[in-house]
PDB file of C-alpha atoms in Angstrom:
ATOM      1  CA  MET A   1       0.000   0.000   0.000  1.00 52.00           C
ATOM      2  CA  SER A   2       1.461   3.328  -1.048  1.00 60.00           C
ATOM      3  CA  GLY A   3       1.157   6.520   0.984  1.00 62.00           C
ATOM      4  CA  ARG A   4       2.333   7.888   4.307  1.00 58.00           C
ATOM      5  CA  PRO A   5       3.305   5.267   6.907  1.00 57.00           C
ATOM      6  CA  ALA A   6       0.668   4.891   9.589  1.00 62.00           C
ATOM      7  CA  THR A   7       3.347   4.392  12.235  1.00 64.00           C
ATOM      8  CA  ARG A   8       4.612   7.985  11.921  1.00 63.00           C
ATOM      9  CA  PRO A   9       2.001  10.380  10.473  1.00 63.00           C
ATOM     10  CA  ASP A  10       3.139  13.904   9.659  1.00 65.00           C
ATOM     11  CA  PRO A  11       2.202  16.282  12.491  1.00 69.00           C
ATOM     12  CA  ASP A  12      -0.539  18.610  11.318  1.00 70.00           C
ATOM     13  CA  PRO A  13       0.224  22.319  11.833  1.00 70.00           C
ATOM     14  CA  VAL A  14      -1.752  24.091  14.530  1.00 70.00           C
ATOM     15  CA  PRO A  15      -4.793  25.697  12.860  1.00 70.00           C
ATOM     16  CA  VAL A  16      -4.750  29.477  13.163  1.00 70.00           C
ATOM     17  CA  PRO A  17      -8.026  30.730  14.675  1.00 71.00           C
ATOM     18  CA  VAL A  18      -9.903  32.779  12.096  1.00 70.00           C
ATOM     19  CA  PRO A  19     -11.076  36.112  13.563  1.00 72.00           C
ATOM     20  CA  VAL A  20     -14.855  36.351  13.797  1.00 69.00           C
ATOM     21  CA  PRO A  21     -16.151  38.944  11.302  1.00 69.00           C
ATOM     22  CA  VAL A  22     -17.552  42.004  13.050  1.00 64.00           C
ATOM     23  CA  PRO A  23     -21.277  42.432  12.316  1.00 60.00           C
ATOM     24  CA  VAL A  24     -22.285  45.479  10.287  1.00 58.00           C
ATOM     25  CA  PRO A  25     -23.371  48.323  12.619  1.00 55.00           C
ATOM     26  CA  GLU A  26     -26.455  48.920  10.450  1.00 56.00           C
ATOM     27  CA  ALA A  27     -27.601  45.332  11.003  1.00 50.00           C
ATOM     28  CA  SER A  28     -27.106  45.478  14.778  1.00 51.00           C
ATOM     29  CA  ASP A  29     -29.745  46.852  17.124  1.00 55.00           C
ATOM     30  CA  HIS A  30     -27.176  49.013  18.928  1.00 53.00           C
ATOM     31  CA  SER A  31     -26.299  51.016  15.812  1.00 55.00           C
ATOM     32  CA  GLN A  32     -28.008  54.170  17.081  1.00 61.00           C
ATOM     33  CA  ILE A  33     -26.357  53.871  20.495  1.00 61.00           C
ATOM     34  CA  GLY A  34     -22.971  53.405  18.823  1.00 67.00           C
ATOM     35  CA  GLU A  35     -23.479  56.473  16.643  1.00 73.00           C
ATOM     36  CA  ARG A  36     -24.593  58.537  19.626  1.00 78.00           C
ATOM     37  CA  SER A  37     -21.626  57.439  21.725  1.00 81.00           C
ATOM     38  CA  ALA A  38     -19.246  58.199  18.854  1.00 80.00           C
ATOM     39  CA  ARG A  39     -20.746  61.657  18.399  1.00 82.00           C
ATOM     40  CA  LEU A  40     -20.617  62.349  22.139  1.00 81.00           C
ATOM     41  CA  SER A  41     -16.993  61.221  22.310  1.00 83.00           C
ATOM     42  CA  ALA A  42     -16.108  63.438  19.333  1.00 80.00           C
ATOM     43  CA  LEU A  43     -17.887  66.423  20.910  1.00 77.00           C
ATOM     44  CA  ARG A  44     -16.113  65.762  24.218  1.00 78.00           C
ATOM     45  CA  LEU A  45     -12.748  65.690  22.469  1.00 75.00           C
ATOM     46  CA  ILE A  46     -13.547  68.947  20.684  1.00 72.00           C
ATOM     47  CA  PHE A  47     -14.675  70.645  23.900  1.00 71.00           C
ATOM     48  CA  VAL A  48     -11.679  69.338  25.857  1.00 67.00           C
ATOM     49  CA  ILE A  49      -9.290  70.659  23.220  1.00 55.00           C
TER      50      ILE A  49
END
């Protein structure tokens, strides 16, 4: 039988964990809250400066 010997199989490389895709803000229910927080943070930065 041809092929790799069963006595010493090649060690498989450790699989790299694929990063979970971030959901689109428009599809999430917290899109408005995110936009508000971003605007508030931007306004705070402007006022602080």
